[in-house]
CSV table of C-alpha atoms in Angstrom, one decimal:
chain,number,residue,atom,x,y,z
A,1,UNK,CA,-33.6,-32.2,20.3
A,2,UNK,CA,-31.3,-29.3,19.4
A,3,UNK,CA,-29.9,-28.7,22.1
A,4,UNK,CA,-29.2,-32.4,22.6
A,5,UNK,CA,-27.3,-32.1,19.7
A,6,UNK,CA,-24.9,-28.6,20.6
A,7,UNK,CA,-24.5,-30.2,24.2
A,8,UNK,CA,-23.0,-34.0,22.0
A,9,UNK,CA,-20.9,-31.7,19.6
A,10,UNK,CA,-19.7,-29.3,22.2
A,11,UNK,CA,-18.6,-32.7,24.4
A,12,UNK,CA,-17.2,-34.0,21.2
A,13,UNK,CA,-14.7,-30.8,20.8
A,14,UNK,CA,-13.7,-31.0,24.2
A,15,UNK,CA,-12.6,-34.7,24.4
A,16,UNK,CA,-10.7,-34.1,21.4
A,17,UNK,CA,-8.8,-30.7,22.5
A,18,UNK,CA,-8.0,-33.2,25.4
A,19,UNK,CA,-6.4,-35.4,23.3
A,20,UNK,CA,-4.6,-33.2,20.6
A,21,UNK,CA,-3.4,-31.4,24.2
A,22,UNK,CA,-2.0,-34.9,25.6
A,23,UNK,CA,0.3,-35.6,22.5
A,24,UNK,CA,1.5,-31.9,22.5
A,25,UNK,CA,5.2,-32.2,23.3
A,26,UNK,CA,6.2,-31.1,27.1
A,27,UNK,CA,7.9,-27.6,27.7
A,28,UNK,CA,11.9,-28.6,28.1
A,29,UNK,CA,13.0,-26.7,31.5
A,30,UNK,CA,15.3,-23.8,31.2
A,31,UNK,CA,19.4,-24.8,31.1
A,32,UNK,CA,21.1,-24.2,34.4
A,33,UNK,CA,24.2,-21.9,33.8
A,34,UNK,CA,26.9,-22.1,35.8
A,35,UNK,CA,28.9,-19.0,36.0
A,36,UNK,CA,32.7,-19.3,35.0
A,37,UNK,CA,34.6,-18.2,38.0
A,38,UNK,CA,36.1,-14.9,38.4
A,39,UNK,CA,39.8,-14.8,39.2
A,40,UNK,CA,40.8,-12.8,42.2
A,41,UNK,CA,44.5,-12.2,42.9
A,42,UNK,CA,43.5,-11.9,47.0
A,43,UNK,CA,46.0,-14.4,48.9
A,44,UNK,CA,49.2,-15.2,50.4
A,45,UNK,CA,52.1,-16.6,47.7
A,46,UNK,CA,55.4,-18.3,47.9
A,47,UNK,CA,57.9,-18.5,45.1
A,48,UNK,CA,61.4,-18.2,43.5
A,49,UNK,CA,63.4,-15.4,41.5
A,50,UNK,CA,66.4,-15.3,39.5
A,51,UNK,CA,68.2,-13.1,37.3
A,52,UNK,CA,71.3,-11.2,36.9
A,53,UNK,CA,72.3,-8.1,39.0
A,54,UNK,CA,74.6,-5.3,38.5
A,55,UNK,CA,76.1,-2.3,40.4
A,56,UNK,CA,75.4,1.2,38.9
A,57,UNK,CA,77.5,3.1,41.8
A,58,UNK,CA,80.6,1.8,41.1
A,59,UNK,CA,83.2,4.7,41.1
A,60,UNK,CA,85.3,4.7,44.4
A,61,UNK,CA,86.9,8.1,45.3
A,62,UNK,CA,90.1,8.1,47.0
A,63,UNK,CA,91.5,11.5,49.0
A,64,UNK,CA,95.1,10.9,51.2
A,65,UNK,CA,95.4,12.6,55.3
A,66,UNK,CA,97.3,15.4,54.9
A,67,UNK,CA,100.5,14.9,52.9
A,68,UNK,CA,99.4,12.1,51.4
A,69,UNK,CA,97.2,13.9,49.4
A,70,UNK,CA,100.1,14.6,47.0
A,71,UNK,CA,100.1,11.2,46.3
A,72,UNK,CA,97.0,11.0,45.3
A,73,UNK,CA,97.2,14.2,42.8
A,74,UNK,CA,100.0,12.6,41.9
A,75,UNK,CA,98.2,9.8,40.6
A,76,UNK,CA,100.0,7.4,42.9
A,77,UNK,CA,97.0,6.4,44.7
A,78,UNK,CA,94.0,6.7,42.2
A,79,UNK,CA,91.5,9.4,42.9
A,80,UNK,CA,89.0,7.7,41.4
A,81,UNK,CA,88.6,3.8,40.5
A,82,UNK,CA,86.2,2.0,38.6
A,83,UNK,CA,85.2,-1.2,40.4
A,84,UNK,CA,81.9,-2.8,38.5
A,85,UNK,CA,80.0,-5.9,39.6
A,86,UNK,CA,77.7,-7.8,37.6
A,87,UNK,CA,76.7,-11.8,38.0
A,88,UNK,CA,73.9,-14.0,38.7
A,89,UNK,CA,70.9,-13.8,41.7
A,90,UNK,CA,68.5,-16.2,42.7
A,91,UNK,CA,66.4,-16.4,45.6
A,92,UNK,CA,62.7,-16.8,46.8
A,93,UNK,CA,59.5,-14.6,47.7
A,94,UNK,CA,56.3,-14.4,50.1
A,95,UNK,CA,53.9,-12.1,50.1
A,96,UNK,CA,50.6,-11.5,50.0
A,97,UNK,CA,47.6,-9.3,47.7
A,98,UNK,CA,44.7,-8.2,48.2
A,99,UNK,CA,42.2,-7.0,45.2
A,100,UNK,CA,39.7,-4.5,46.0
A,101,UNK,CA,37.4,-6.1,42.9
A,102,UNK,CA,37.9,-9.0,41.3
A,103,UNK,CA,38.3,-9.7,37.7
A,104,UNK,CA,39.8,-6.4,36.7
A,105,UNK,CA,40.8,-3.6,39.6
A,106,UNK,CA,43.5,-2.5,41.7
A,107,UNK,CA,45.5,-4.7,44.2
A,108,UNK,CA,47.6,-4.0,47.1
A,109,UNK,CA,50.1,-6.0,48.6
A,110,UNK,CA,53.2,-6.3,50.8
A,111,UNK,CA,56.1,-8.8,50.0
A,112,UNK,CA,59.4,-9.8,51.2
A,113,UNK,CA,62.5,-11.4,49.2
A,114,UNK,CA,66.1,-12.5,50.3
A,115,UNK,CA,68.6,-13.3,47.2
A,116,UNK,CA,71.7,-14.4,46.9
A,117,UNK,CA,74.1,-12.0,44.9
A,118,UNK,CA,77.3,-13.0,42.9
A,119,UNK,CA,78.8,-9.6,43.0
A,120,UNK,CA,82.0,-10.1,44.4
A,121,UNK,CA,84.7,-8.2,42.5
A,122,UNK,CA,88.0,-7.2,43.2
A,123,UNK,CA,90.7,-4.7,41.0
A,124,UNK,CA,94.3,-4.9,41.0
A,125,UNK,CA,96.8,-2.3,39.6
A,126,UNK,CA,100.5,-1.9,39.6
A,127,UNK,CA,101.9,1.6,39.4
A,128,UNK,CA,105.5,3.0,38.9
A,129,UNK,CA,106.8,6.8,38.2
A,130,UNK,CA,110.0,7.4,39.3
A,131,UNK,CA,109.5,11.4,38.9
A,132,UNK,CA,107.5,11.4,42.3
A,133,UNK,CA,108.2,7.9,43.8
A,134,UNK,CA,110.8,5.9,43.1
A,135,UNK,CA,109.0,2.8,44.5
A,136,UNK,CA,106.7,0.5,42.9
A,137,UNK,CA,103.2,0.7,43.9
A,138,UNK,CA,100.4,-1.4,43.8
A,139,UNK,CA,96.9,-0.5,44.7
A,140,UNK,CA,94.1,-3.4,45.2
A,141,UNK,CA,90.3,-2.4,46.3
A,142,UNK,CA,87.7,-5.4,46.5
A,143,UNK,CA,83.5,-4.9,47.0
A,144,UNK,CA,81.1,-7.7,47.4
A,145,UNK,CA,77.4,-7.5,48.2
A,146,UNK,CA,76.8,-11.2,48.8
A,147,UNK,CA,73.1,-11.3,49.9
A,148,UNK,CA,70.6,-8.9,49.6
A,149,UNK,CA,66.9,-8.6,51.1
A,150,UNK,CA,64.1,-6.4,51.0
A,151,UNK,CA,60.7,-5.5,52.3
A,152,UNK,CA,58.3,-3.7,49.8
A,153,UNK,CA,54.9,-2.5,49.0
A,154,UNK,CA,53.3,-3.0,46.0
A,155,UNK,CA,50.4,-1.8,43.9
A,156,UNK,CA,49.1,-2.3,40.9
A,157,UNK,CA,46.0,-2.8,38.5
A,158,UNK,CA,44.8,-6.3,37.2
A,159,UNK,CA,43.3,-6.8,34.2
A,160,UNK,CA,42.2,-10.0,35.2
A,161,UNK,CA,45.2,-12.6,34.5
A,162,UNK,CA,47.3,-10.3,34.2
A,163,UNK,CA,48.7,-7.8,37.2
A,164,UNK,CA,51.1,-4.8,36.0
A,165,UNK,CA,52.3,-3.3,39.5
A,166,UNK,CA,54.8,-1.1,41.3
A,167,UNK,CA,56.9,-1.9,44.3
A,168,UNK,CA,59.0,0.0,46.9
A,169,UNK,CA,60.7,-0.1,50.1
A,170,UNK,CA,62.9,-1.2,52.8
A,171,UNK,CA,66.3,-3.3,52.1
A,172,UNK,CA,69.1,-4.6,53.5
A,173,UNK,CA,72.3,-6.4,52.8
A,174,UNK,CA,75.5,-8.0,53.6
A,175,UNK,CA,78.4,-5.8,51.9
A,176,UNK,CA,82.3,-6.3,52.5
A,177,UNK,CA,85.0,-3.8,51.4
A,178,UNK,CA,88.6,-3.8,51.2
A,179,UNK,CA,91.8,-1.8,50.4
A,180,UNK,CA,95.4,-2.7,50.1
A,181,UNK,CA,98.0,0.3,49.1
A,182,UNK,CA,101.3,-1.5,49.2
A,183,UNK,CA,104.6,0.2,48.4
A,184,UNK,CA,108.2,-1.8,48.0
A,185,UNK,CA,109.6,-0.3,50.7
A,186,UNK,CA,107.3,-2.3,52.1
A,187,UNK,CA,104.9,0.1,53.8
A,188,UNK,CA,101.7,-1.3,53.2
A,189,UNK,CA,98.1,0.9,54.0
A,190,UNK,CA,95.4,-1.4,54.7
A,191,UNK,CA,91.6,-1.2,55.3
A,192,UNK,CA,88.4,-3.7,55.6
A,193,UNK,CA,85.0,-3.4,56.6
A,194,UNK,CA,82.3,-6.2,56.7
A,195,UNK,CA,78.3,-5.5,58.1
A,196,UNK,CA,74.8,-4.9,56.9
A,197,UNK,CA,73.9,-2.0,55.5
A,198,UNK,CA,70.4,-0.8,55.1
A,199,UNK,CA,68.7,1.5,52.0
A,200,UNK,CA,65.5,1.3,49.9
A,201,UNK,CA,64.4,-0.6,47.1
A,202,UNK,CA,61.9,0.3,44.3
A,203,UNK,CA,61.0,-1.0,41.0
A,204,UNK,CA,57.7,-2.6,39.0
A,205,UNK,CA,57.0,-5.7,36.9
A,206,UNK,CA,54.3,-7.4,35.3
A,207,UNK,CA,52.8,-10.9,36.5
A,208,UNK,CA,50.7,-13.4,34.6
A,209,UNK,CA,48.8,-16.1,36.4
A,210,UNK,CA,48.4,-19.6,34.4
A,211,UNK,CA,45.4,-21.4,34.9
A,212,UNK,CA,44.7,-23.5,37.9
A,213,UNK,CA,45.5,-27.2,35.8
A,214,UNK,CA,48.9,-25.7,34.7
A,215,UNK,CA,51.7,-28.5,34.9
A,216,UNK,CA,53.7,-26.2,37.2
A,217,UNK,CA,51.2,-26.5,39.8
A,218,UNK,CA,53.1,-29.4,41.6
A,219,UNK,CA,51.7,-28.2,45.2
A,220,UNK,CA,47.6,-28.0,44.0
A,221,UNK,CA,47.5,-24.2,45.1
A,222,UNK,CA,44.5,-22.2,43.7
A,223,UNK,CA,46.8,-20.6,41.1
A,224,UNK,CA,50.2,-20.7,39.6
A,225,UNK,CA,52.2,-17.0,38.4
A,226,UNK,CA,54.7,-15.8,36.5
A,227,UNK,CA,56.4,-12.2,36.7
A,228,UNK,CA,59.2,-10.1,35.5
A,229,UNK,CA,60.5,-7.5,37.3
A,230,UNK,CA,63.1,-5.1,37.9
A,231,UNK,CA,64.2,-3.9,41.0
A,232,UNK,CA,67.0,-1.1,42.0
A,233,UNK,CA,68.8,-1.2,45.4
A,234,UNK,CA,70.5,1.3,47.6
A,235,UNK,CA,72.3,0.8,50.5
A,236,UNK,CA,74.1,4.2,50.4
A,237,UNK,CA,78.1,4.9,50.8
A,238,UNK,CA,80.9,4.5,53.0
A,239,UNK,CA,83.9,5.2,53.8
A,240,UNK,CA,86.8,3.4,54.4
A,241,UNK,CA,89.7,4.1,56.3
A,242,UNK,CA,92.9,3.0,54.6
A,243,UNK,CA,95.9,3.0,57.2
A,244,UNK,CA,99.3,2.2,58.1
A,245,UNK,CA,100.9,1.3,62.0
A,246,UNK,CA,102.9,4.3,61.1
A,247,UNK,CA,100.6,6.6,63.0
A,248,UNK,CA,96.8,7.4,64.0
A,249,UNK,CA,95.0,9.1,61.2
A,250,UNK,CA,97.9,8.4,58.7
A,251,UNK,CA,96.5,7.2,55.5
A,252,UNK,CA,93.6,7.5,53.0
A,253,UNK,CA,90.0,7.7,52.8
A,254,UNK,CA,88.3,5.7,50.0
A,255,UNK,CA,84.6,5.7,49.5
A,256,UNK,CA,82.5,3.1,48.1
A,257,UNK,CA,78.5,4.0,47.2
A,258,UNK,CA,76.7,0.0,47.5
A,259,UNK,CA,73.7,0.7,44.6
A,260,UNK,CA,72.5,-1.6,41.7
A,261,UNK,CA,69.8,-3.3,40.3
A,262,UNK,CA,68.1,-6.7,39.4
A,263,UNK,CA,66.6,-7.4,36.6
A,264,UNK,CA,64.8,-11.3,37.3
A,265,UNK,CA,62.1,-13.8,36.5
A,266,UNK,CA,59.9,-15.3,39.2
A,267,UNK,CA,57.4,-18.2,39.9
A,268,UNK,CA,54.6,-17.8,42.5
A,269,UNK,CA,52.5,-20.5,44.0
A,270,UNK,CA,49.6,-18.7,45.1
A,271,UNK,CA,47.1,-19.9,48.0
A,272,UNK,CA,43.5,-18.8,48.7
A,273,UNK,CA,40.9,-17.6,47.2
A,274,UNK,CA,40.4,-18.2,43.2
């Protein structure tokens, strides 16, 4: 009979752990998280610059052919003549990076530009002293450097958004040059010269990438970016031959140095990876 009765109770306690277990609230399942992308500046980019430009070489030295170079110490023909450009630039970019880790790490890249350049500048000067020429003189020199392009490395380090970076290479440009020295005899010496000339470029900037739902991003690429930047050109110097019919070799020499820099804004559309 006792037993009978530990077997009931022990029955009893079971059936009612059931129960107390089956109204026990359910163990919620663990949240999913879902990681927040990493940005990566890997990808090729398109985009525009534009700033404002100015020469730093602007000094042109003048020496005369043989007895000519009296006039010249004479201060006839100026020995040396400042000629300084500065004015607008705007162009476009493409290029592309590539981060070694993304998020924050150093990225490598290779871009190209091609800008135009409102340097065109010309200088003017009327000259008279009877005590070594009793003629008037006047002496007119022009530079322009009306497109410029470049191809460049760069590297830098990212610290995420933002990309702080260094650039440097090849450039190239379209650069005309001229020299009138007229007297009132009239004899008039006369040079121009017109090509591309080739140099180097270098510079750095800093470039900030808006997020992906900016209102810039008209063309839906993976990220929109802005930079500064300032970039110095040098196509190297020149020199001009400044003549007359009277003779071969009868004239001047005036050399002009083609060097400057940019200082610009920029917007890059960037395409690939996020």
């Amino acid at each position: 009979m006792r037993n009978s009765l530990i077997l009931a109770g022990l029955a009893a306690a079971l059936l009612s752990g059931t129960a107390l277990a089956a109204d026990l609230p359910r163990r919620a399942e663990p949240p999913v998280f879902t990681p927040i992308p990493v940005f990566a500046w890997t990808g090729a980019y398109l985009g525009i610059n534009a700033g404002y430009a100015y020469t730093e070489g602007d000094t042109l030295r003048t020496t005369g052919i043989g007895a000519l170079q009296a006039n010249v110490v004479n201060d006839l023909r100026r020995p040396a003549v400042g000629l300084p450009q500065d004015g607008f630039s705007a162009g476009g970019q493409g290029g592309y990076n590539f981060q070694l880790t993304p998020g924050t790490g150093f990225v490598i890249g290779v871009e190209a530009d091609a800008q135009y350049m409102d340097l065109q500048r010309s200088r003017a000067e009327t000259i008279f002293r009877p005590a070594f020429n009793p003629n008037v003189l006047t002496n007119v020199y022009r530079a322009d450097l009306d497109f410029l392009g470049t191809v460049r490395g760069r590297i830098g380090y990212a610290f995420d958004r933002v990309l702080v970076y260094g650039t440097g290479g090849f450039a190239y440009g379209t650069v005309s040059q001229s020299v009138t020295f007229q007297t009132g005899a009239p004899v008039t010496y006369a040079g121009a010269r017109s090509g591309v000339e080739t140099g180097y470029a270098y510079g750095g900037g800093i470039e900030y990438a808006l997020p992906t739902d900016s209102f810039l991003n008209v063309f839906n690429s993976s990220a929109v970016t802005l930079k500064g930047e300032y970039l110095r050109y040098d196509l190297g110097s020149r020199t001009l031959f400044v003549g007359t019919t009277g003779g071969p070799g009868v004239g001047y020499n005036v050399t002009y140095r083609t060097e400057g820099a940019i200082a610009r804004a920029g917007l890059n559309f960037k395409f690939g990876s996020y």
